[in-house]
PDB file of C-alpha atoms in Angstrom:
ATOM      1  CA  UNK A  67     220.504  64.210  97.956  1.00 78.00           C
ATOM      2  CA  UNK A  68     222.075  64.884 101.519  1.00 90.00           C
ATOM      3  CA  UNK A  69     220.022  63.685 104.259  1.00 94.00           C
ATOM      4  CA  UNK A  70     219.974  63.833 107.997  1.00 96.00           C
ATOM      5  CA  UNK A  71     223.201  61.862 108.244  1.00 95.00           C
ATOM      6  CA  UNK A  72     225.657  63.085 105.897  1.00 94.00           C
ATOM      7  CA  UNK A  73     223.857  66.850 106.824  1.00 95.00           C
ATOM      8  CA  UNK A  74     225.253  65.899 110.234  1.00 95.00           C
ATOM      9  CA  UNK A  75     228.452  64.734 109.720  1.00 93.00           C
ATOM     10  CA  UNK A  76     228.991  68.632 107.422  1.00 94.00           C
ATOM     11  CA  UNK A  77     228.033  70.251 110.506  1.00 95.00           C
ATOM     12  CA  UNK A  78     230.399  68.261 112.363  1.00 94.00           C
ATOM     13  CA  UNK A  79     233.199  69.020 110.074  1.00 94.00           C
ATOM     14  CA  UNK A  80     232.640  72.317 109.432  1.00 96.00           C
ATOM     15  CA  UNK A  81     232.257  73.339 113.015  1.00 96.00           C
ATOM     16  CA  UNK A  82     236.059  71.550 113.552  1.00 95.00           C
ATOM     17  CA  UNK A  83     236.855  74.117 110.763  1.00 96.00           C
ATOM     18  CA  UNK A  84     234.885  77.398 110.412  1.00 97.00           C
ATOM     19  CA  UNK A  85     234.364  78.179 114.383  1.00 98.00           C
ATOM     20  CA  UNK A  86     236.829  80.658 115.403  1.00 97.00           C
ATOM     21  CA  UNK A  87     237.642  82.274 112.021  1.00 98.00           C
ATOM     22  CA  UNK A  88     236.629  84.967 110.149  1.00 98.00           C
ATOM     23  CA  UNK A  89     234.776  85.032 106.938  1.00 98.00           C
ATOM     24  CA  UNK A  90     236.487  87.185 104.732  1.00 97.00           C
ATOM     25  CA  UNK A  91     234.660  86.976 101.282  1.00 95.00           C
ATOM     26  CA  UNK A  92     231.208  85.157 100.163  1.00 95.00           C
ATOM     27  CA  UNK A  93     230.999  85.165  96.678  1.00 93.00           C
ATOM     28  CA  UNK A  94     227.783  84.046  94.863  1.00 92.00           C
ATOM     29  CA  UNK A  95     229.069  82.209  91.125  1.00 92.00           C
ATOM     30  CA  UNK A  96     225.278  81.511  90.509  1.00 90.00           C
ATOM     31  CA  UNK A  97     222.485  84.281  90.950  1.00 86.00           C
ATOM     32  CA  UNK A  98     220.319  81.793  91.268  1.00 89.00           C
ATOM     33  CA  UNK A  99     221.733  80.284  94.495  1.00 94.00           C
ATOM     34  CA  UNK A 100     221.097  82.948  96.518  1.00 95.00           C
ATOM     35  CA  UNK A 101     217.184  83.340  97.661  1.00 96.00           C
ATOM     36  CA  UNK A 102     217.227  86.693 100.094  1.00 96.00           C
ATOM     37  CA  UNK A 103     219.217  89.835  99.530  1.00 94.00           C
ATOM     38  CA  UNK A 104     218.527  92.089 102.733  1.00 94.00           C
ATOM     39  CA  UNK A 105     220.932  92.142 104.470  1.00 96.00           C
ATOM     40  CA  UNK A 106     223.288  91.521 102.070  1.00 96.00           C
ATOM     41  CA  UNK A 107     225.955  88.709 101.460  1.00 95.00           C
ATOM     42  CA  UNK A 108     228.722  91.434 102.325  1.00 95.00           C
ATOM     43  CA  UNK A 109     227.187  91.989 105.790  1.00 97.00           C
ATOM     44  CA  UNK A 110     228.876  88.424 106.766  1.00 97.00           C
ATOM     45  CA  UNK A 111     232.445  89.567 105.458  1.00 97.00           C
ATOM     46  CA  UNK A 112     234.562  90.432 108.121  1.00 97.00           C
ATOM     47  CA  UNK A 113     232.525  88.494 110.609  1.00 97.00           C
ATOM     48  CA  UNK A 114     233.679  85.260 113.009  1.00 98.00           C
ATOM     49  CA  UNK A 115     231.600  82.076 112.993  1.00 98.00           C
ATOM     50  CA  UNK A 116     230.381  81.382 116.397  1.00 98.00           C
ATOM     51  CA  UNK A 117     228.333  78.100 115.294  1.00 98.00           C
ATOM     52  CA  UNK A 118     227.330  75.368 113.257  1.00 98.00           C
ATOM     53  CA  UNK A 119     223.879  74.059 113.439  1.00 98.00           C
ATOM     54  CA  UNK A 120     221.881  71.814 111.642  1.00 98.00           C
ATOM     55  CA  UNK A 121     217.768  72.153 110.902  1.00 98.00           C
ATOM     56  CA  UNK A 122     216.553  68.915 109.250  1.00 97.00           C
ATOM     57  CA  UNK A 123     218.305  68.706 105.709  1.00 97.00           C
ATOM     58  CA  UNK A 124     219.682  72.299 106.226  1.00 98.00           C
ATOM     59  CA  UNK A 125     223.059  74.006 107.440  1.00 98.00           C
ATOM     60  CA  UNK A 126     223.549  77.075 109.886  1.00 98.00           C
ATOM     61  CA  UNK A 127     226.863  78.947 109.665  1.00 98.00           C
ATOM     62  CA  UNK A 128     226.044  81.801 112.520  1.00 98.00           C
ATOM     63  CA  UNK A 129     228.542  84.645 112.778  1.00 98.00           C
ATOM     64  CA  UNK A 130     229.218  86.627 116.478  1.00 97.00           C
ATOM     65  CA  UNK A 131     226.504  89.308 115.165  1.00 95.00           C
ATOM     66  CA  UNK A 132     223.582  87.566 114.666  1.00 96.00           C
ATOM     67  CA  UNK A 133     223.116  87.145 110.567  1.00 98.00           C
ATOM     68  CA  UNK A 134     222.706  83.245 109.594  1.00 98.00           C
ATOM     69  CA  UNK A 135     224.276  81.602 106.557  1.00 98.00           C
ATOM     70  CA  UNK A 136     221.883  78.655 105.622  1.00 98.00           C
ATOM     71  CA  UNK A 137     222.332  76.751 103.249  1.00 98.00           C
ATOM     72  CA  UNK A 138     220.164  73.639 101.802  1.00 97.00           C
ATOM     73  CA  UNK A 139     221.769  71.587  99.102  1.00 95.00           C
ATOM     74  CA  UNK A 140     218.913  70.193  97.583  1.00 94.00           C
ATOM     75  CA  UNK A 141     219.016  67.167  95.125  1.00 89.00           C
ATOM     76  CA  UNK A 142     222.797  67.640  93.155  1.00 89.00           C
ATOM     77  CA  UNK A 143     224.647  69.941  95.824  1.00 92.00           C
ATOM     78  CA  UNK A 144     227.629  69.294  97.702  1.00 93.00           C
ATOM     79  CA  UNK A 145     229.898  70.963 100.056  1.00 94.00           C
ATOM     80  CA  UNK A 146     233.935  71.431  99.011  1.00 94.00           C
ATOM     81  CA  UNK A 147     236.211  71.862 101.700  1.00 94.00           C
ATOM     82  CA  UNK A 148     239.173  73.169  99.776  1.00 94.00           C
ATOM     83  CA  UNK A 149     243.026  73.761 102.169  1.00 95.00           C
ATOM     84  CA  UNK A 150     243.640  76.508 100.134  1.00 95.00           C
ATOM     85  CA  UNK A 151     241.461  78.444  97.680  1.00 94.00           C
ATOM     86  CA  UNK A 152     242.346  78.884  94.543  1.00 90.00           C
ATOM     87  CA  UNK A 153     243.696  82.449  93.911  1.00 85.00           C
ATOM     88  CA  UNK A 154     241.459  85.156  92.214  1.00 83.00           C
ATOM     89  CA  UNK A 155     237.906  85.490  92.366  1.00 82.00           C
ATOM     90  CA  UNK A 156     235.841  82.489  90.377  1.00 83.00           C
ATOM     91  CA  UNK A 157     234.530  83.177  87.125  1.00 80.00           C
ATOM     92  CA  UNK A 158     231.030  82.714  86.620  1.00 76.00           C
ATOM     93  CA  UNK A 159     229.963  80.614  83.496  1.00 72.00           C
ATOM     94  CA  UNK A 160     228.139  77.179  83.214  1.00 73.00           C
ATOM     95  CA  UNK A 161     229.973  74.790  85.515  1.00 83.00           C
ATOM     96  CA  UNK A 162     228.750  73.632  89.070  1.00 91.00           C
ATOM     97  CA  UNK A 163     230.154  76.127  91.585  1.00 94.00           C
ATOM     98  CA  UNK A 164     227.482  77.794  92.914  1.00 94.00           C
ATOM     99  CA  UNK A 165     228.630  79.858  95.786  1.00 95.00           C
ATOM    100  CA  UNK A 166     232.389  80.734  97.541  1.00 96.00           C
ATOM    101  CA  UNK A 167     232.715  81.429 101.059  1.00 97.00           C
ATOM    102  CA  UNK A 168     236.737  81.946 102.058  1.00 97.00           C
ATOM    103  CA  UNK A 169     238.232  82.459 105.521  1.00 98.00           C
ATOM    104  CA  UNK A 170     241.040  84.564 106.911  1.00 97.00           C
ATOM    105  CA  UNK A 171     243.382  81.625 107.205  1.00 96.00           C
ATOM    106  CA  UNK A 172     242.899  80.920 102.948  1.00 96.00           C
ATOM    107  CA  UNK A 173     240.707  77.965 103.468  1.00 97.00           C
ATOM    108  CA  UNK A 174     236.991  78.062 102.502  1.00 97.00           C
ATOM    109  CA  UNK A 175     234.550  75.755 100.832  1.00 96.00           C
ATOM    110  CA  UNK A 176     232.738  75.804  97.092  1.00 95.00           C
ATOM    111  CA  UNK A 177     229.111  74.767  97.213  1.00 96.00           C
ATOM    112  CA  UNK A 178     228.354  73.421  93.853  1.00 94.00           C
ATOM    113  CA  UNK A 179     225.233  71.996  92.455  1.00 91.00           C
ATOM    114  CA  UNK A 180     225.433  69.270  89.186  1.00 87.00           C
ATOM    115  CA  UNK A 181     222.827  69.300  86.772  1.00 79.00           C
ATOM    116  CA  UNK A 182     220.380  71.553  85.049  1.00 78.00           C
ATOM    117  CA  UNK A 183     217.770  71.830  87.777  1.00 81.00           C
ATOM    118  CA  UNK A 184     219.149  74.725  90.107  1.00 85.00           C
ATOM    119  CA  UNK A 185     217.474  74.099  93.448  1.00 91.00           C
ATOM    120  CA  UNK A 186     220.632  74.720  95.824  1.00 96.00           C
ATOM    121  CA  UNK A 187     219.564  77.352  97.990  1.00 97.00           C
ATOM    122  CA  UNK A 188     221.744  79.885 100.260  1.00 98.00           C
ATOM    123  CA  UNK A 189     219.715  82.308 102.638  1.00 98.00           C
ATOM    124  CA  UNK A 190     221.457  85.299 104.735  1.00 98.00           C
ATOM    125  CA  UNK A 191     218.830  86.080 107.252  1.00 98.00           C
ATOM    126  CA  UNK A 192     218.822  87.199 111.210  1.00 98.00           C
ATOM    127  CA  UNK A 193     216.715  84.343 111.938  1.00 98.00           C
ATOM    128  CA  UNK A 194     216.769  81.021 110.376  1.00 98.00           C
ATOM    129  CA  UNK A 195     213.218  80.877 111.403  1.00 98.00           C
ATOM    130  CA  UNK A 196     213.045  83.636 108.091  1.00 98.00           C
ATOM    131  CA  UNK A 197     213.881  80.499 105.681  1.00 98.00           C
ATOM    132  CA  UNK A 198     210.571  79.326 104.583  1.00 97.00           C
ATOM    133  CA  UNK A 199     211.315  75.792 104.651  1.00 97.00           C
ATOM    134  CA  UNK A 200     213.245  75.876 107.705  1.00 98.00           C
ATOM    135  CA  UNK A 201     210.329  77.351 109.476  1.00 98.00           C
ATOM    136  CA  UNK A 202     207.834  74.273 108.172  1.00 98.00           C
ATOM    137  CA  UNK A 203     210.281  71.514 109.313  1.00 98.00           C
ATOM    138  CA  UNK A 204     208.581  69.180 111.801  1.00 97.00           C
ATOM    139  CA  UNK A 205     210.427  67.221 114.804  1.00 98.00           C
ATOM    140  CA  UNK A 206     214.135  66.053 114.485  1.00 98.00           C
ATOM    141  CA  UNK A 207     213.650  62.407 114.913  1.00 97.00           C
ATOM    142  CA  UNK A 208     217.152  61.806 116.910  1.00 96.00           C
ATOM    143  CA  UNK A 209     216.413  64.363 119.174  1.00 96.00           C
ATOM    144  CA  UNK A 210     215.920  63.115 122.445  1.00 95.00           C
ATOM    145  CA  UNK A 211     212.047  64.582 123.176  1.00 96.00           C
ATOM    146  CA  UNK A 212     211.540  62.651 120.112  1.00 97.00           C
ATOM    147  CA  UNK A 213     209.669  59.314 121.722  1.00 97.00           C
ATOM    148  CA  UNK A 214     207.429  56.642 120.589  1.00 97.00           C
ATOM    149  CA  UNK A 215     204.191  58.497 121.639  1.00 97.00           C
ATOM    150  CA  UNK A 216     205.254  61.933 119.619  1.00 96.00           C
ATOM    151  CA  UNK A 217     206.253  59.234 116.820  1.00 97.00           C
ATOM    152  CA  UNK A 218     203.104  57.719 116.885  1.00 97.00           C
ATOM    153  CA  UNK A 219     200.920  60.910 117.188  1.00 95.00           C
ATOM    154  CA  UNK A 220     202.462  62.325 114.087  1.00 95.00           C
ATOM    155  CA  UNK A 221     201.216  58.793 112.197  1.00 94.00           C
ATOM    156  CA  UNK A 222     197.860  59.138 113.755  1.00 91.00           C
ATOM    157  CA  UNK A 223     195.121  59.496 111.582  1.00 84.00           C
ATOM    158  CA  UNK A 224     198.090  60.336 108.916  1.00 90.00           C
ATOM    159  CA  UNK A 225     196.305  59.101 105.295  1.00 90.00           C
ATOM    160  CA  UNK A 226     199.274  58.824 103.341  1.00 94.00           C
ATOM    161  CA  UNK A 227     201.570  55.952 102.396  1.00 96.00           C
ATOM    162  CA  UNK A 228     204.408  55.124 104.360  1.00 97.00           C
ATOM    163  CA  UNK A 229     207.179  56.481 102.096  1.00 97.00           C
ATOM    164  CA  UNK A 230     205.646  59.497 101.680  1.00 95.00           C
ATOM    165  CA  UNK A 231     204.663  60.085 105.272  1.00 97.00           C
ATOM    166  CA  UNK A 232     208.769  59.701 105.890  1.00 97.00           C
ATOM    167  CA  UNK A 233     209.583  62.289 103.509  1.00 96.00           C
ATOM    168  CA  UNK A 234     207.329  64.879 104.670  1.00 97.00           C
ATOM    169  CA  UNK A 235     209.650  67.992 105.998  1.00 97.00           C
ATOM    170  CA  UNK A 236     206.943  69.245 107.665  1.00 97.00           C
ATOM    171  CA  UNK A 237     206.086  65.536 109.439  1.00 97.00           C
ATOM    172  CA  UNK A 238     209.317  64.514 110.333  1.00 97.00           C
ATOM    173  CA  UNK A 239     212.750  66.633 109.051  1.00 98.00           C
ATOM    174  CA  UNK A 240     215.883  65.288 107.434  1.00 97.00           C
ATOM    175  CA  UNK A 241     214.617  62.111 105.847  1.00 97.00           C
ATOM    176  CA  UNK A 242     214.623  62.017 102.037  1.00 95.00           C
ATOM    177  CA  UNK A 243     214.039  59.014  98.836  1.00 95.00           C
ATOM    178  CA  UNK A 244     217.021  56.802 100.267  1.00 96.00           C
ATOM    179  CA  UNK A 245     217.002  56.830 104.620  1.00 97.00           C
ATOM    180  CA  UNK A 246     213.188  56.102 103.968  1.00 98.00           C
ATOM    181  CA  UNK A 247     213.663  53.540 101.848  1.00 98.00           C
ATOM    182  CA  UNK A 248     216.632  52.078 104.859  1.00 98.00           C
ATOM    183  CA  UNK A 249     213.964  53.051 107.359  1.00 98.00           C
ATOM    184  CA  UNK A 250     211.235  50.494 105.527  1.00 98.00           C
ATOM    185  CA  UNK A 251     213.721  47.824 104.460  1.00 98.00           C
ATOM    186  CA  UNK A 252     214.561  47.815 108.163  1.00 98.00           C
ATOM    187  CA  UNK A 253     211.360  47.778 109.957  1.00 98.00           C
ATOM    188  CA  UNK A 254     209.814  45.105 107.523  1.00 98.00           C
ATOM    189  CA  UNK A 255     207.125  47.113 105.489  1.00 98.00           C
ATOM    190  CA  UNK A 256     205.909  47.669 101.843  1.00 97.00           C
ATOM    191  CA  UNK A 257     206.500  51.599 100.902  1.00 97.00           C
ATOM    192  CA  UNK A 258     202.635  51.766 100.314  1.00 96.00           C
ATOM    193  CA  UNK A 259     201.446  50.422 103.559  1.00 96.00           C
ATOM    194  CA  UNK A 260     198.958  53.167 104.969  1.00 95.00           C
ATOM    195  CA  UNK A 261     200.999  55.054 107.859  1.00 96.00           C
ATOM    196  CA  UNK A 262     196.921  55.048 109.627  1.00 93.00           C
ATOM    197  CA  UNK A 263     196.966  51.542 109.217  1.00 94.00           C
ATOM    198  CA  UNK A 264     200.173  50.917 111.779  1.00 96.00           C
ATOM    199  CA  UNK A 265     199.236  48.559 114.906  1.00 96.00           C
ATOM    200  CA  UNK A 266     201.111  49.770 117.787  1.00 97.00           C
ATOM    201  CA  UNK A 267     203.381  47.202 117.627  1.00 98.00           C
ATOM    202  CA  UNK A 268     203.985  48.050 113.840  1.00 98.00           C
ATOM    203  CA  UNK A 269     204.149  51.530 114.979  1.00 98.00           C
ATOM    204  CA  UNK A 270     206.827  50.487 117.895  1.00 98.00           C
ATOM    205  CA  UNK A 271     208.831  48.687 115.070  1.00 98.00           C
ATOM    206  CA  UNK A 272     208.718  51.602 112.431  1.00 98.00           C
ATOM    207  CA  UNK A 273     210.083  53.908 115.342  1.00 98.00           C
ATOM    208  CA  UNK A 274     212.929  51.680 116.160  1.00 98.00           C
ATOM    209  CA  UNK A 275     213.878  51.449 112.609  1.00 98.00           C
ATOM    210  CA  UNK A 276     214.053  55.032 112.100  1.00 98.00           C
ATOM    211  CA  UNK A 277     215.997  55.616 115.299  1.00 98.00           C
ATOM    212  CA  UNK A 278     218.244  52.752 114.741  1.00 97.00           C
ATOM    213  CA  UNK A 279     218.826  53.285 110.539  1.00 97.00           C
ATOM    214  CA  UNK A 280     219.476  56.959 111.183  1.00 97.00           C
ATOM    215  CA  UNK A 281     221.774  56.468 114.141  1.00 96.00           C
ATOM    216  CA  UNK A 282     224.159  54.114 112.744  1.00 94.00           C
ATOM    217  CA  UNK A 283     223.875  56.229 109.455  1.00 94.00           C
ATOM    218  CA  UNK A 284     225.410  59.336 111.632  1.00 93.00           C
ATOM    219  CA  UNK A 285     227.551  57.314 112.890  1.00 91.00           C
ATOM    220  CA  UNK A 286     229.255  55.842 110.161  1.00 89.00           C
ATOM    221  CA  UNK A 287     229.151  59.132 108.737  1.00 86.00           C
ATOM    222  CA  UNK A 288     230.781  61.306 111.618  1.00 82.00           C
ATOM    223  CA  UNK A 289     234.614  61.630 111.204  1.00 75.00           C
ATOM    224  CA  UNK A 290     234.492  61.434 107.425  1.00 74.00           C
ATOM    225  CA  UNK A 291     236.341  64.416 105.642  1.00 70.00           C
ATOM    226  CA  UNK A 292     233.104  66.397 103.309  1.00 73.00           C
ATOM    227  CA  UNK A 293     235.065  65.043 100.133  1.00 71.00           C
ATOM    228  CA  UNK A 294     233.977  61.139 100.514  1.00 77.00           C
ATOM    229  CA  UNK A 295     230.247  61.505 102.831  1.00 79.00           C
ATOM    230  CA  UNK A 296     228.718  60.672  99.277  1.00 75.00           C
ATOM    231  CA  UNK A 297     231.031  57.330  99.149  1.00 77.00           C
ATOM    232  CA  UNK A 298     229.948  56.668 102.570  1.00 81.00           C
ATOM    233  CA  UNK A 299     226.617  56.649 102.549  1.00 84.00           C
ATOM    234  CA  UNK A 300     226.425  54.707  99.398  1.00 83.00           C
ATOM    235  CA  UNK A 301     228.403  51.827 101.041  1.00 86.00           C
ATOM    236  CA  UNK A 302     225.877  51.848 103.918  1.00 88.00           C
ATOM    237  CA  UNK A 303     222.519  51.351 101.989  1.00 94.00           C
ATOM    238  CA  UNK A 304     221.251  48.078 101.628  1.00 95.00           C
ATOM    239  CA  UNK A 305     218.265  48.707  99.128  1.00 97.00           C
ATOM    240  CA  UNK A 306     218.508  52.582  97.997  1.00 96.00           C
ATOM    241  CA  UNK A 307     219.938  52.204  94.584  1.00 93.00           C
ATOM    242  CA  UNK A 308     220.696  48.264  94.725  1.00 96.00           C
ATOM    243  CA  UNK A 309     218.251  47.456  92.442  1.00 95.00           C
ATOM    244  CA  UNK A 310     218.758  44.006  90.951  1.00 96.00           C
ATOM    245  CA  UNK A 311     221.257  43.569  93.450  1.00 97.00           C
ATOM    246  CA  UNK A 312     220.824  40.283  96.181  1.00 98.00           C
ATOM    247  CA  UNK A 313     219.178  41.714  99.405  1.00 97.00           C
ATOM    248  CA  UNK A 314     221.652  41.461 102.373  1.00 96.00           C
ATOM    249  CA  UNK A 315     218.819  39.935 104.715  1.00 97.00           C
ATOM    250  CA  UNK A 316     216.913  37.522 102.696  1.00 97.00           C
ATOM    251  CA  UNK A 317     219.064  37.263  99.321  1.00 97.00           C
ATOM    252  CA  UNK A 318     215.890  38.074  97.299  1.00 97.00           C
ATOM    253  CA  UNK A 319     216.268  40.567  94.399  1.00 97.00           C
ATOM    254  CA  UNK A 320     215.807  44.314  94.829  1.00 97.00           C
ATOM    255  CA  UNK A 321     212.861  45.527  93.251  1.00 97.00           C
ATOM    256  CA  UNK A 322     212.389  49.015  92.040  1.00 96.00           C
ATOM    257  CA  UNK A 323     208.882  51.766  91.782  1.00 95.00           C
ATOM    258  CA  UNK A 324     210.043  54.007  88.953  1.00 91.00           C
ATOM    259  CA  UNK A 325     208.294  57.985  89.682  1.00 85.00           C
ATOM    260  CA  UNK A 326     208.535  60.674  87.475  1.00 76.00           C
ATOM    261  CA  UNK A 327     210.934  62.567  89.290  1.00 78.00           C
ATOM    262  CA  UNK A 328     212.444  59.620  91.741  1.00 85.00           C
ATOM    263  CA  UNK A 329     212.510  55.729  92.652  1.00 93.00           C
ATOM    264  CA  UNK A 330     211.993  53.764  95.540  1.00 96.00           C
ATOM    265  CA  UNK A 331     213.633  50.514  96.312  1.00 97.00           C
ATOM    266  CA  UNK A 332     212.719  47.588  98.423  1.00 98.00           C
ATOM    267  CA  UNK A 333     212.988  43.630  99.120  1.00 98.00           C
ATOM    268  CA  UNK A 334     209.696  41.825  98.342  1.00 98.00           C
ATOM    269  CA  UNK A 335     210.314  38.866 100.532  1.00 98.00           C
ATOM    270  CA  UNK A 336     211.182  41.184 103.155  1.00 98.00           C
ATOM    271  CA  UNK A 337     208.872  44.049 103.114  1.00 98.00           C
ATOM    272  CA  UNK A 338     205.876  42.975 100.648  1.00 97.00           C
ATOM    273  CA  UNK A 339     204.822  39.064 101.348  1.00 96.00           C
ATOM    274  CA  UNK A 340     207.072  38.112  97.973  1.00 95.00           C
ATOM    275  CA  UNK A 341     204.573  40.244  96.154  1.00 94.00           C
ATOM    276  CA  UNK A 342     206.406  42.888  93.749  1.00 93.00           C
ATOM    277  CA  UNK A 343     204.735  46.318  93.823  1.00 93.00           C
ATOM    278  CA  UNK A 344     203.780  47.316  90.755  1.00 80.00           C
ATOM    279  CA  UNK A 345     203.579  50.945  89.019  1.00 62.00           C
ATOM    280  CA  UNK A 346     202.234  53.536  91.832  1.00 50.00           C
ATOM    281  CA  UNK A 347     200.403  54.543  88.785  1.00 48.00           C
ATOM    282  CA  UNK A 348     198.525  51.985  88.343  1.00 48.00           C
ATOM    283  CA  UNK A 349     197.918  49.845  90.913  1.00 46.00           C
ATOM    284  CA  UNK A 350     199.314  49.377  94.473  1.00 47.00           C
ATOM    285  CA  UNK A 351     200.415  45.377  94.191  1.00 46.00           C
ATOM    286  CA  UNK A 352     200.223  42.812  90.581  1.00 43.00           C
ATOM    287  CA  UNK A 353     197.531  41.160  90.445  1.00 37.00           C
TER     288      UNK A 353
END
């Protein structure tokens, strides 16, 4: 899935390229992409892109009247920057391309979604305050307001595990399964440490893990074309999806929590006292 990072780097990339032109067509492949319908995907045709933003996990195209095109590529989505678009409108059937948006200049991008599960999500509104899950998203954790003291006042009193805490939209946007997985492999703690249980000094460390794991993520990330962000931020990770796989601190091996619908990776010497965590189901460390 996308996170914060490579989310970045698209609005980076597609600001160098939409801004300034007009959109001339938007053509939905998959009903099931598109989640509002007043106004209308045509309302955006014929209309210049003014700006690129970026809310949490979620894209902005804004056009010089007002209507937002937001987009949130969910779990199997992607963004495909295409030179110049095929010719002839796509045909709808059971491949991945969701959703066509093409320019005046005969550039454009296909958003396309792998899989079964359709969760890739496109919104037209006048607002992006309108997209439920835009309007739930707590603090941006690189913007600058975001401090120690706000960090540590959204753990406060916060019940939940660690991993889960990170993942929470509505706690803190744009982290997903594998930054908060960085984020913990970083600052030195087990997934299922209780985020109320943080010492101020854990709570200082946690902060500067997420700051620091998420910057250099961006950074590594800006300046890549769309077509290899997924490349790039698997070379970055050192846990997320190295499972069996030497950790690059301690040379332990990479340990794995198997969920229904997800995993978590981390380093027992590192993050767990050498102890492996065992099932979430079950138990919270072997016995």
């Amino acid at each position: 899935m996308p996170e914060l990072p490579e989310v970045e780097a698209l609005k980076d990339f597609l600001t160098e390229h939409l801004v300034g032109h007009e959109i001339v067509r938007v053509l939905p492949v998959a009903i099931s992409v598109l989640k509002t319908y007043d106004p209308p995907l045509a309302a955006v045709e014929g209309r210049a892109v003014t700006a690129v933003r970026r809310h949490g996990k979620f894209l902005d195209l804004q056009t010089d009247d007002g209507l937002h095109l937001v987009t949130h590529l969910a779990r199997a989505g992607w963004l495909h920057w295409k030179d110049r678009l095929p010719d002839g409108p796509p045909r709808p059937g059971k491949g991945p391309l969701a959703l066509r948006v093409a320019l005046e200049t005969g550039e454009g991008f296909d958003l396309t979604e792998a899989g079964t599960q359709k969760r890739l999500a496109v919104y037209l509104v006048r607002d992006p305050q309108e997209v439920p899950g835009v309007a739930r998203l707590g603090p941006d954790p690189l913007a600058a307001d975001f401090d120690e003291a706000r960090f540590a006042a959204l753990l406060s009193g916060e019940r939940r595990q660690l991993k889960g805490a990170l993942r929470d939209q509505s706690l803190i946007a744009g982290v997903g399964n594998a930054y908060s997985d960085e984020i913990l492999h970083a600052a030195r703690m087990s997934p299922f440490k209780l985020a109320a249980s943080l010492t101020p000094r854990e709570t200082r460390i946690l902060y500067e893990a997420l700051r620091a794991t998420l910057t250099e993520a961006v950074k590594r990330s800006r300046g890549v074309a769309a077509g290899r962000l997924k490349a790039e931020k698997k070379s970055g990770l050192r846990v997320h999806g190295r499972t069996g796989e030497p950790c690059p601190v301690c040379g332990d091996t990479v340990r794995e929590v198997s969920f229904s619908d997800s995993s978590l990776q981390y380093c027992p010497t590192c993050q767990t006292g050498g102890k492996p965590l065992a099932d979430r189901r079950m138990s919270r460390l072997l016995k």
